[in-house]
Amino acid sequence: MSYANAEELLAAIQPESGGTEVRDPATGEVVGRVAEATVAELDAAIDTARASQPGWDALGHEERKRLLNAAADNIEANAEALAELLSREQGKPLNGPNARFEVGGAAAWLRAATAYEVEPEVVVDDGETHAVKHYRALGVIGAIGPWNWPMMISIWQLAPSLRMGNTVVMKPSEYTPLSVLALGHVLNQVLPAGVLQVIAGGREVGERLAAHPEIDKVMFTGSTRTGKAIIRSSADTVKRLTLELGGNDAGVVLPDADPAAIAEGLFWGAFINTGQTCAALKRLYVPESIYDQVCQALVEVAAKMPMGPGLEEQNVLGPLQNKAQYEIVADLVKDAVDSGATVLLGANPDEQATGNFYPTTLIGDIDPGNRLVTEEQFGPALPIIKVKDVEEAIEHANALEVGLGASVWSADRAKAAEVASRLQAGTVWINSHGTIDPRVPFGGAKQSGYGLEFGLDGLKALAQPQIING
């Protein structure tokens, strides 16, 4: 079944009465209501997932691939209703690399999970020893998602899990439950009953999911602090974990870069989803020889990008999804300004305005130890730090305890690759930032988490390797 608009889709997932209101971060209007599950209801869902898993696994790879591709078709058939709901709940505009882009990405990543063959691998066959590695389903996967890319990151978690024969119990963020409930509803029009269950709930439900003895692996995207709590809660049952945690990604501009040529790439690297992206560019190191030119080029690009309510087609930047995140961004920018940093653009929010809108902000002449540089702002504010040379930039880039992504910007690809090899990050991009691809493995370094997602590596991470020797 396809839905003509978000209202029709909401009617299919909302409780008939009661529930918790979810509000649009752009307007404050009620988007819909969600029925929050109890811990007992979560336990029942996990029991259902456990009972459903052997039958799902027994279907085999080819039938699971067929069903996942059919589920992707259903996402596409409901794309506009999903995008409209996502825009209203999360705040991101329909256009640009935002709501319609995210829904399209959800379908694409679901299809990507079917694009690889996961065959047994002969490890040794020398006439005396014959050892073969197989990849078996783990069982039941607990998936805990964030509020910034709620649909697409849910797919990153559930698609490889289902492909490998696991069943999934998913808990969305309390800030964006409707988007994920709607996505689950669309998928479950195709998938067998009990294979995928979305359980909206609060902190107690999340903690129970992470610690539950019948959950075989937890996939989590979110803050490093919460990731550490999940590690502790998973210890008693030695759960497998894939954790994509906080990032404070550095960008390093080399002296030979053309400021005008890289400005738009730098902007979208930093401000995609209004800066609310784990692997966004969050601190930019620029050599003093071209510092002023890079700052000016960025200001010219950023000043042209319209910000406003997501359902207005012209906008490409939206509000912060929640007031708590707005306050974090505002506090960090205020600290930078109070320290004497230069406001190149923005930093002047209208406190009386409706919605969690923080203006596109560029901050220059900032100390590398300022909190706006060393703490993840997760919003539309970019500090631009002046450095003497590349060595100083590398030192600052590697100084923090996180390392999700990084980027190098240069006209000389070989030189950029050499610098990239010295940056401590799970992914380093050259002349772009945050451009992920479902074929390319993705995961963090240091306290930005561990485990790989995407591609064949991501599929194997949702399986138990078994060696048959003999």
JSON list of N, CA and C in Angstrom, two decimals, residues 154-210:
[
{"chain": "A", "resi": 154, "resn": "SER", "atom": "N", "xyz": [18.76, 4.08, 10.41]},
{"chain": "A", "resi": 154, "resn": "SER", "atom": "CA", "xyz": [18.00, 2.86, 10.71]},
{"chain": "A", "resi": 154, "resn": "SER", "atom": "C", "xyz": [18.24, 1.80, 9.64]},
{"chain": "A", "resi": 155, "resn": "ILE", "atom": "N", "xyz": [18.23, 2.21, 8.38]},
{"chain": "A", "resi": 155, "resn": "ILE", "atom": "CA", "xyz": [18.49, 1.27, 7.29]},
{"chain": "A", "resi": 155, "resn": "ILE", "atom": "C", "xyz": [19.92, 0.74, 7.37]},
{"chain": "A", "resi": 156, "resn": "TRP", "atom": "N", "xyz": [20.88, 1.61, 7.71]},
{"chain": "A", "resi": 156, "resn": "TRP", "atom": "CA", "xyz": [22.25, 1.13, 7.85]},
{"chain": "A", "resi": 156, "resn": "TRP", "atom": "C", "xyz": [22.34, -0.01, 8.86]},
{"chain": "A", "resi": 157, "resn": "GLN", "atom": "N", "xyz": [21.48, 0.04, 9.86]},
{"chain": "A", "resi": 157, "resn": "GLN", "atom": "CA", "xyz": [21.52, -0.99, 10.90]},
{"chain": "A", "resi": 157, "resn": "GLN", "atom": "C", "xyz": [20.70, -2.22, 10.52]},
{"chain": "A", "resi": 158, "resn": "LEU", "atom": "N", "xyz": [19.49, -2.00, 10.02]},
{"chain": "A", "resi": 158, "resn": "LEU", "atom": "CA", "xyz": [18.60, -3.14, 9.81]},
{"chain": "A", "resi": 158, "resn": "LEU", "atom": "C", "xyz": [18.88, -3.89, 8.52]},
{"chain": "A", "resi": 159, "resn": "ALA", "atom": "N", "xyz": [19.32, -3.19, 7.46]},
{"chain": "A", "resi": 159, "resn": "ALA", "atom": "CA", "xyz": [19.47, -3.86, 6.16]},
{"chain": "A", "resi": 159, "resn": "ALA", "atom": "C", "xyz": [20.51, -4.98, 6.20]},
{"chain": "A", "resi": 160, "resn": "PRO", "atom": "N", "xyz": [21.74, -4.74, 6.65]},
{"chain": "A", "resi": 160, "resn": "PRO", "atom": "CA", "xyz": [22.69, -5.85, 6.68]},
{"chain": "A", "resi": 160, "resn": "PRO", "atom": "C", "xyz": [22.31, -6.92, 7.70]},
{"chain": "A", "resi": 161, "resn": "SER", "atom": "N", "xyz": [21.66, -6.48, 8.79]},
{"chain": "A", "resi": 161, "resn": "SER", "atom": "CA", "xyz": [21.24, -7.45, 9.80]},
{"chain": "A", "resi": 161, "resn": "SER", "atom": "C", "xyz": [20.26, -8.45, 9.20]},
{"chain": "A", "resi": 162, "resn": "LEU", "atom": "N", "xyz": [19.24, -7.94, 8.51]},
{"chain": "A", "resi": 162, "resn": "LEU", "atom": "CA", "xyz": [18.24, -8.81, 7.91]},
{"chain": "A", "resi": 162, "resn": "LEU", "atom": "C", "xyz": [18.83, -9.66, 6.79]},
{"chain": "A", "resi": 163, "resn": "ARG", "atom": "N", "xyz": [19.67, -9.05, 5.98]},
{"chain": "A", "resi": 163, "resn": "ARG", "atom": "CA", "xyz": [20.28, -9.79, 4.87]},
{"chain": "A", "resi": 163, "resn": "ARG", "atom": "C", "xyz": [21.01, -11.04, 5.37]},
{"chain": "A", "resi": 164, "resn": "MET", "atom": "N", "xyz": [21.67, -10.93, 6.51]},
{"chain": "A", "resi": 164, "resn": "MET", "atom": "CA", "xyz": [22.48, -12.03, 7.02]},
{"chain": "A", "resi": 164, "resn": "MET", "atom": "C", "xyz": [21.68, -13.03, 7.84]},
{"chain": "A", "resi": 165, "resn": "GLY", "atom": "N", "xyz": [20.34, -12.87, 7.86]},
{"chain": "A", "resi": 165, "resn": "GLY", "atom": "CA", "xyz": [19.51, -13.88, 8.51]},
{"chain": "A", "resi": 165, "resn": "GLY", "atom": "C", "xyz": [19.14, -13.58, 9.94]},
{"chain": "A", "resi": 166, "resn": "ASN", "atom": "N", "xyz": [19.48, -12.39, 10.42]},
{"chain": "A", "resi": 166, "resn": "ASN", "atom": "CA", "xyz": [19.10, -11.99, 11.76]},
{"chain": "A", "resi": 166, "resn": "ASN", "atom": "C", "xyz": [17.73, -11.34, 11.75]},
{"chain": "A", "resi": 167, "resn": "THR", "atom": "N", "xyz": [17.07, -11.30, 12.89]},
{"chain": "A", "resi": 167, "resn": "THR", "atom": "CA", "xyz": [15.90, -10.46, 13.07]},
{"chain": "A", "resi": 167, "resn": "THR", "atom": "C", "xyz": [16.32, -9.23, 13.88]},
{"chain": "A", "resi": 168, "resn": "VAL", "atom": "N", "xyz": [15.48, -8.19, 13.85]},
{"chain": "A", "resi": 168, "resn": "VAL", "atom": "CA", "xyz": [15.88, -6.89, 14.39]},
{"chain": "A", "resi": 168, "resn": "VAL", "atom": "C", "xyz": [14.79, -6.31, 15.28]},
{"chain": "A", "resi": 169, "resn": "VAL", "atom": "N", "xyz": [15.21, -5.83, 16.45]},
{"chain": "A", "resi": 169, "resn": "VAL", "atom": "CA", "xyz": [14.35, -5.00, 17.30]},
{"chain": "A", "resi": 169, "resn": "VAL", "atom": "C", "xyz": [15.02, -3.63, 17.37]},
{"chain": "A", "resi": 170, "resn": "MET", "atom": "N", "xyz": [14.31, -2.62, 16.93]},
{"chain": "A", "resi": 170, "resn": "MET", "atom": "CA", "xyz": [14.90, -1.29, 16.77]},
{"chain": "A", "resi": 170, "resn": "MET", "atom": "C", "xyz": [14.22, -0.28, 17.68]},
{"chain": "A", "resi": 171, "resn": "LYS", "atom": "N", "xyz": [15.05, 0.53, 18.37]},
{"chain": "A", "resi": 171, "resn": "LYS", "atom": "CA", "xyz": [14.52, 1.63, 19.17]},
{"chain": "A", "resi": 171, "resn": "LYS", "atom": "C", "xyz": [14.99, 2.96, 18.59]},
{"chain": "A", "resi": 172, "resn": "PRO", "atom": "N", "xyz": [14.07, 3.76, 18.08]},
{"chain": "A", "resi": 172, "resn": "PRO", "atom": "CA", "xyz": [14.46, 5.08, 17.56]},
{"chain": "A", "resi": 172, "resn": "PRO", "atom": "C", "xyz": [14.69, 6.07, 18.69]},
{"chain": "A", "resi": 173, "resn": "SER", "atom": "N", "xyz": [15.31, 7.18, 18.35]},
{"chain": "A", "resi": 173, "resn": "SER", "atom": "CA", "xyz": [15.46, 8.27, 19.31]},
{"chain": "A", "resi": 173, "resn": "SER", "atom": "C", "xyz": [14.09, 8.77, 19.75]},
{"chain": "A", "resi": 174, "resn": "GLU", "atom": "N", "xyz": [14.00, 9.20, 21.01]},
{"chain": "A", "resi": 174, "resn": "GLU", "atom": "CA", "xyz": [12.76, 9.77, 21.51]},
{"chain": "A", "resi": 174, "resn": "GLU", "atom": "C", "xyz": [12.39, 11.05, 20.76]},
{"chain": "A", "resi": 175, "resn": "TYR", "atom": "N", "xyz": [13.36, 11.70, 20.12]},
{"chain": "A", "resi": 175, "resn": "TYR", "atom": "CA", "xyz": [13.09, 12.93, 19.39]},
{"chain": "A", "resi": 175, "resn": "TYR", "atom": "C", "xyz": [12.45, 12.68, 18.02]},
{"chain": "A", "resi": 176, "resn": "THR", "atom": "N", "xyz": [12.74, 11.53, 17.41]},
{"chain": "A", "resi": 176, "resn": "THR", "atom": "CA", "xyz": [12.25, 11.27, 16.04]},
{"chain": "A", "resi": 176, "resn": "THR", "atom": "C", "xyz": [11.65, 9.87, 15.91]},
{"chain": "A", "resi": 177, "resn": "PRO", "atom": "N", "xyz": [10.71, 9.51, 16.77]},
{"chain": "A", "resi": 177, "resn": "PRO", "atom": "CA", "xyz": [10.16, 8.15, 16.69]},
{"chain": "A", "resi": 177, "resn": "PRO", "atom": "C", "xyz": [9.24, 7.93, 15.51]},
{"chain": "A", "resi": 178, "resn": "LEU", "atom": "N", "xyz": [8.50, 8.97, 15.09]},
{"chain": "A", "resi": 178, "resn": "LEU", "atom": "CA", "xyz": [7.50, 8.79, 14.04]},
{"chain": "A", "resi": 178, "resn": "LEU", "atom": "C", "xyz": [8.14, 8.40, 12.72]},
{"chain": "A", "resi": 179, "resn": "SER", "atom": "N", "xyz": [9.27, 9.03, 12.40]},
{"chain": "A", "resi": 179, "resn": "SER", "atom": "CA", "xyz": [9.95, 8.73, 11.13]},
{"chain": "A", "resi": 179, "resn": "SER", "atom": "C", "xyz": [10.33, 7.26, 11.04]},
{"chain": "A", "resi": 180, "resn": "VAL", "atom": "N", "xyz": [10.84, 6.71, 12.14]},
{"chain": "A", "resi": 180, "resn": "VAL", "atom": "CA", "xyz": [11.31, 5.33, 12.11]},
{"chain": "A", "resi": 180, "resn": "VAL", "atom": "C", "xyz": [10.13, 4.36, 12.20]},
{"chain": "A", "resi": 181, "resn": "LEU", "atom": "N", "xyz": [9.10, 4.72, 12.97]},
{"chain": "A", "resi": 181, "resn": "LEU", "atom": "CA", "xyz": [7.89, 3.89, 12.99]},
{"chain": "A", "resi": 181, "resn": "LEU", "atom": "C", "xyz": [7.26, 3.83, 11.59]},
{"chain": "A", "resi": 182, "resn": "ALA", "atom": "N", "xyz": [7.24, 4.96, 10.91]},
{"chain": "A", "resi": 182, "resn": "ALA", "atom": "CA", "xyz": [6.68, 4.98, 9.55]},
{"chain": "A", "resi": 182, "resn": "ALA", "atom": "C", "xyz": [7.52, 4.14, 8.59]},
{"chain": "A", "resi": 183, "resn": "LEU", "atom": "N", "xyz": [8.84, 4.28, 8.70]},
{"chain": "A", "resi": 183, "resn": "LEU", "atom": "CA", "xyz": [9.73, 3.47, 7.86]},
{"chain": "A", "resi": 183, "resn": "LEU", "atom": "C", "xyz": [9.51, 1.98, 8.13]},
{"chain": "A", "resi": 184, "resn": "GLY", "atom": "N", "xyz": [9.45, 1.61, 9.41]},
{"chain": "A", "resi": 184, "resn": "GLY", "atom": "CA", "xyz": [9.21, 0.22, 9.75]},
{"chain": "A", "resi": 184, "resn": "GLY", "atom": "C", "xyz": [7.88, -0.29, 9.22]},
{"chain": "A", "resi": 185, "resn": "HIS", "atom": "N", "xyz": [6.86, 0.56, 9.29]},
{"chain": "A", "resi": 185, "resn": "HIS", "atom": "CA", "xyz": [5.54, 0.18, 8.78]},
{"chain": "A", "resi": 185, "resn": "HIS", "atom": "C", "xyz": [5.60, -0.10, 7.27]},
{"chain": "A", "resi": 186, "resn": "VAL", "atom": "N", "xyz": [6.28, 0.75, 6.54]},
{"chain": "A", "resi": 186, "resn": "VAL", "atom": "CA", "xyz": [6.41, 0.56, 5.10]},
{"chain": "A", "resi": 186, "resn": "VAL", "atom": "C", "xyz": [7.19, -0.72, 4.78]},
{"chain": "A", "resi": 187, "resn": "LEU", "atom": "N", "xyz": [8.25, -0.97, 5.51]},
{"chain": "A", "resi": 187, "resn": "LEU", "atom": "CA", "xyz": [9.03, -2.18, 5.28]},
{"chain": "A", "resi": 187, "resn": "LEU", "atom": "C", "xyz": [8.23, -3.43, 5.63]},
{"chain": "A", "resi": 188, "resn": "ASN", "atom": "N", "xyz": [7.46, -3.35, 6.72]},
{"chain": "A", "resi": 188, "resn": "ASN", "atom": "CA", "xyz": [6.73, -4.53, 7.18]},
{"chain": "A", "resi": 188, "resn": "ASN", "atom": "C", "xyz": [5.52, -4.86, 6.34]},
{"chain": "A", "resi": 189, "resn": "GLN", "atom": "N", "xyz": [5.19, -3.99, 5.39]},
{"chain": "A", "resi": 189, "resn": "GLN", "atom": "CA", "xyz": [4.19, -4.38, 4.41]},
{"chain": "A", "resi": 189, "resn": "GLN", "atom": "C", "xyz": [4.72, -5.47, 3.47]},
{"chain": "A", "resi": 190, "resn": "VAL", "atom": "N", "xyz": [6.03, -5.64, 3.46]},
{"chain": "A", "resi": 190, "resn": "VAL", "atom": "CA", "xyz": [6.68, -6.61, 2.58]},
{"chain": "A", "resi": 190, "resn": "VAL", "atom": "C", "xyz": [7.31, -7.76, 3.38]},
{"chain": "A", "resi": 191, "resn": "LEU", "atom": "N", "xyz": [7.95, -7.43, 4.50]},
{"chain": "A", "resi": 191, "resn": "LEU", "atom": "CA", "xyz": [8.69, -8.43, 5.26]},
{"chain": "A", "resi": 191, "resn": "LEU", "atom": "C", "xyz": [7.76, -9.36, 6.04]},
{"chain": "A", "resi": 192, "resn": "PRO", "atom": "N", "xyz": [8.19, -10.59, 6.31]},
{"chain": "A", "resi": 192, "resn": "PRO", "atom": "CA", "xyz": [7.39, -11.49, 7.15]},
{"chain": "A", "resi": 192, "resn": "PRO", "atom": "C", "xyz": [7.20, -10.92, 8.56]},
{"chain": "A", "resi": 193, "resn": "ALA", "atom": "N", "xyz": [6.11, -11.28, 9.19]},
{"chain": "A", "resi": 193, "resn": "ALA", "atom": "CA", "xyz": [5.80, -10.80, 10.53]},
{"chain": "A", "resi": 193, "resn": "ALA", "atom": "C", "xyz": [6.90, -11.21, 11.52]},
{"chain": "A", "resi": 194, "resn": "GLY", "atom": "N", "xyz": [7.23, -10.30, 12.42]},
{"chain": "A", "resi": 194, "resn": "GLY", "atom": "CA", "xyz": [8.17, -10.59, 13.49]},
{"chain": "A", "resi": 194, "resn": "GLY", "atom": "C", "xyz": [9.62, -10.41, 13.16]},
{"chain": "A", "resi": 195, "resn": "VAL", "atom": "N", "xyz": [9.93, -10.18, 11.89]},
{"chain": "A", "resi": 195, "resn": "VAL", "atom": "CA", "xyz": [11.33, -10.06, 11.46]},
{"chain": "A", "resi": 195, "resn": "VAL", "atom": "C", "xyz": [11.92, -8.71, 11.85]},
{"chain": "A", "resi": 196, "resn": "LEU", "atom": "N", "xyz": [11.13, -7.66, 11.71]},
{"chain": "A", "resi": 196, "resn": "LEU", "atom": "CA", "xyz": [11.57, -6.31, 12.07]},
{"chain": "A", "resi": 196, "resn": "LEU", "atom": "C", "xyz": [10.50, -5.69, 12.95]},
{"chain": "A", "resi": 197, "resn": "GLN", "atom": "N", "xyz": [10.91, -5.22, 14.13]},
{"chain": "A", "resi": 197, "resn": "GLN", "atom": "CA", "xyz": [9.99, -4.56, 15.04]},
{"chain": "A", "resi": 197, "resn": "GLN", "atom": "C", "xyz": [10.60, -3.26, 15.52]},
{"chain": "A", "resi": 198, "resn": "VAL", "atom": "N", "xyz": [9.83, -2.20, 15.45]},
{"chain": "A", "resi": 198, "resn": "VAL", "atom": "CA", "xyz": [10.26, -0.89, 15.92]},
{"chain": "A", "resi": 198, "resn": "VAL", "atom": "C", "xyz": [9.51, -0.59, 17.21]},
{"chain": "A", "resi": 199, "resn": "ILE", "atom": "N", "xyz": [10.27, -0.35, 18.27]},
{"chain": "A", "resi": 199, "resn": "ILE", "atom": "CA", "xyz": [9.71, -0.13, 19.59]},
{"chain": "A", "resi": 199, "resn": "ILE", "atom": "C", "xyz": [10.12, 1.27, 20.06]},
{"chain": "A", "resi": 200, "resn": "ALA", "atom": "N", "xyz": [9.15, 2.18, 20.07]},
{"chain": "A", "resi": 200, "resn": "ALA", "atom": "CA", "xyz": [9.43, 3.53, 20.56]},
{"chain": "A", "resi": 200, "resn": "ALA", "atom": "C", "xyz": [9.36, 3.54, 22.07]},
{"chain": "A", "resi": 201, "resn": "GLY", "atom": "N", "xyz": [10.33, 4.19, 22.69]},
{"chain": "A", "resi": 201, "resn": "GLY", "atom": "CA", "xyz": [10.34, 4.23, 24.15]},
{"chain": "A", "resi": 201, "resn": "GLY", "atom": "C", "xyz": [11.43, 5.15, 24.64]},
{"chain": "A", "resi": 202, "resn": "GLY", "atom": "N", "xyz": [11.49, 5.28, 25.95]},
{"chain": "A", "resi": 202, "resn": "GLY", "atom": "CA", "xyz": [12.45, 6.17, 26.58]},
{"chain": "A", "resi": 202, "resn": "GLY", "atom": "C", "xyz": [13.73, 5.48, 27.00]},
{"chain": "A", "resi": 203, "resn": "ARG", "atom": "N", "xyz": [14.40, 6.11, 27.94]},
{"chain": "A", "resi": 203, "resn": "ARG", "atom": "CA", "xyz": [15.73, 5.64, 28.34]},
{"chain": "A", "resi": 203, "resn": "ARG", "atom": "C", "xyz": [15.70, 4.22, 28.89]},
{"chain": "A", "resi": 204, "resn": "GLU", "atom": "N", "xyz": [14.69, 3.89, 29.70]},
{"chain": "A", "resi": 204, "resn": "GLU", "atom": "CA", "xyz": [14.63, 2.55, 30.29]},
{"chain": "A", "resi": 204, "resn": "GLU", "atom": "C", "xyz": [14.53, 1.47, 29.22]},
{"chain": "A", "resi": 205, "resn": "VAL", "atom": "N", "xyz": [13.77, 1.75, 28.17]},
{"chain": "A", "resi": 205, "resn": "VAL", "atom": "CA", "xyz": [13.64, 0.79, 27.08]},
{"chain": "A", "resi": 205, "resn": "VAL", "atom": "C", "xyz": [14.99, 0.61, 26.36]},
{"chain": "A", "resi": 206, "resn": "GLY", "atom": "N", "xyz": [15.69, 1.72, 26.13]},
{"chain": "A", "resi": 206, "resn": "GLY", "atom": "CA", "xyz": [17.00, 1.63, 25.49]},
{"chain": "A", "resi": 206, "resn": "GLY", "atom": "C", "xyz": [18.00, 0.86, 26.33]},
{"chain": "A", "resi": 207, "resn": "GLU", "atom": "N", "xyz": [18.00, 1.11, 27.61]},
{"chain": "A", "resi": 207, "resn": "GLU", "atom": "CA", "xyz": [18.94, 0.40, 28.50]},
{"chain": "A", "resi": 207, "resn": "GLU", "atom": "C", "xyz": [18.63, -1.09, 28.54]},
{"chain": "A", "resi": 208, "resn": "ARG", "atom": "N", "xyz": [17.35, -1.43, 28.57]},
{"chain": "A", "resi": 208, "resn": "ARG", "atom": "CA", "xyz": [16.97, -2.84, 28.58]},
{"chain": "A", "resi": 208, "resn": "ARG", "atom": "C", "xyz": [17.36, -3.52, 27.27]},
{"chain": "A", "resi": 209, "resn": "LEU", "atom": "N", "xyz": [17.17, -2.84, 26.16]},
{"chain": "A", "resi": 209, "resn": "LEU", "atom": "CA", "xyz": [17.53, -3.42, 24.87]},
{"chain": "A", "resi": 209, "resn": "LEU", "atom": "C", "xyz": [19.03, -3.71, 24.81]},
{"chain": "A", "resi": 210, "resn": "ALA", "atom": "N", "xyz": [19.84, -2.79, 25.31]},
{"chain": "A", "resi": 210, "resn": "ALA", "atom": "CA", "xyz": [21.29, -2.96, 25.26]},
{"chain": "A", "resi": 210, "resn": "ALA", "atom": "C", "xyz": [21.77, -4.09, 26.17]}
]
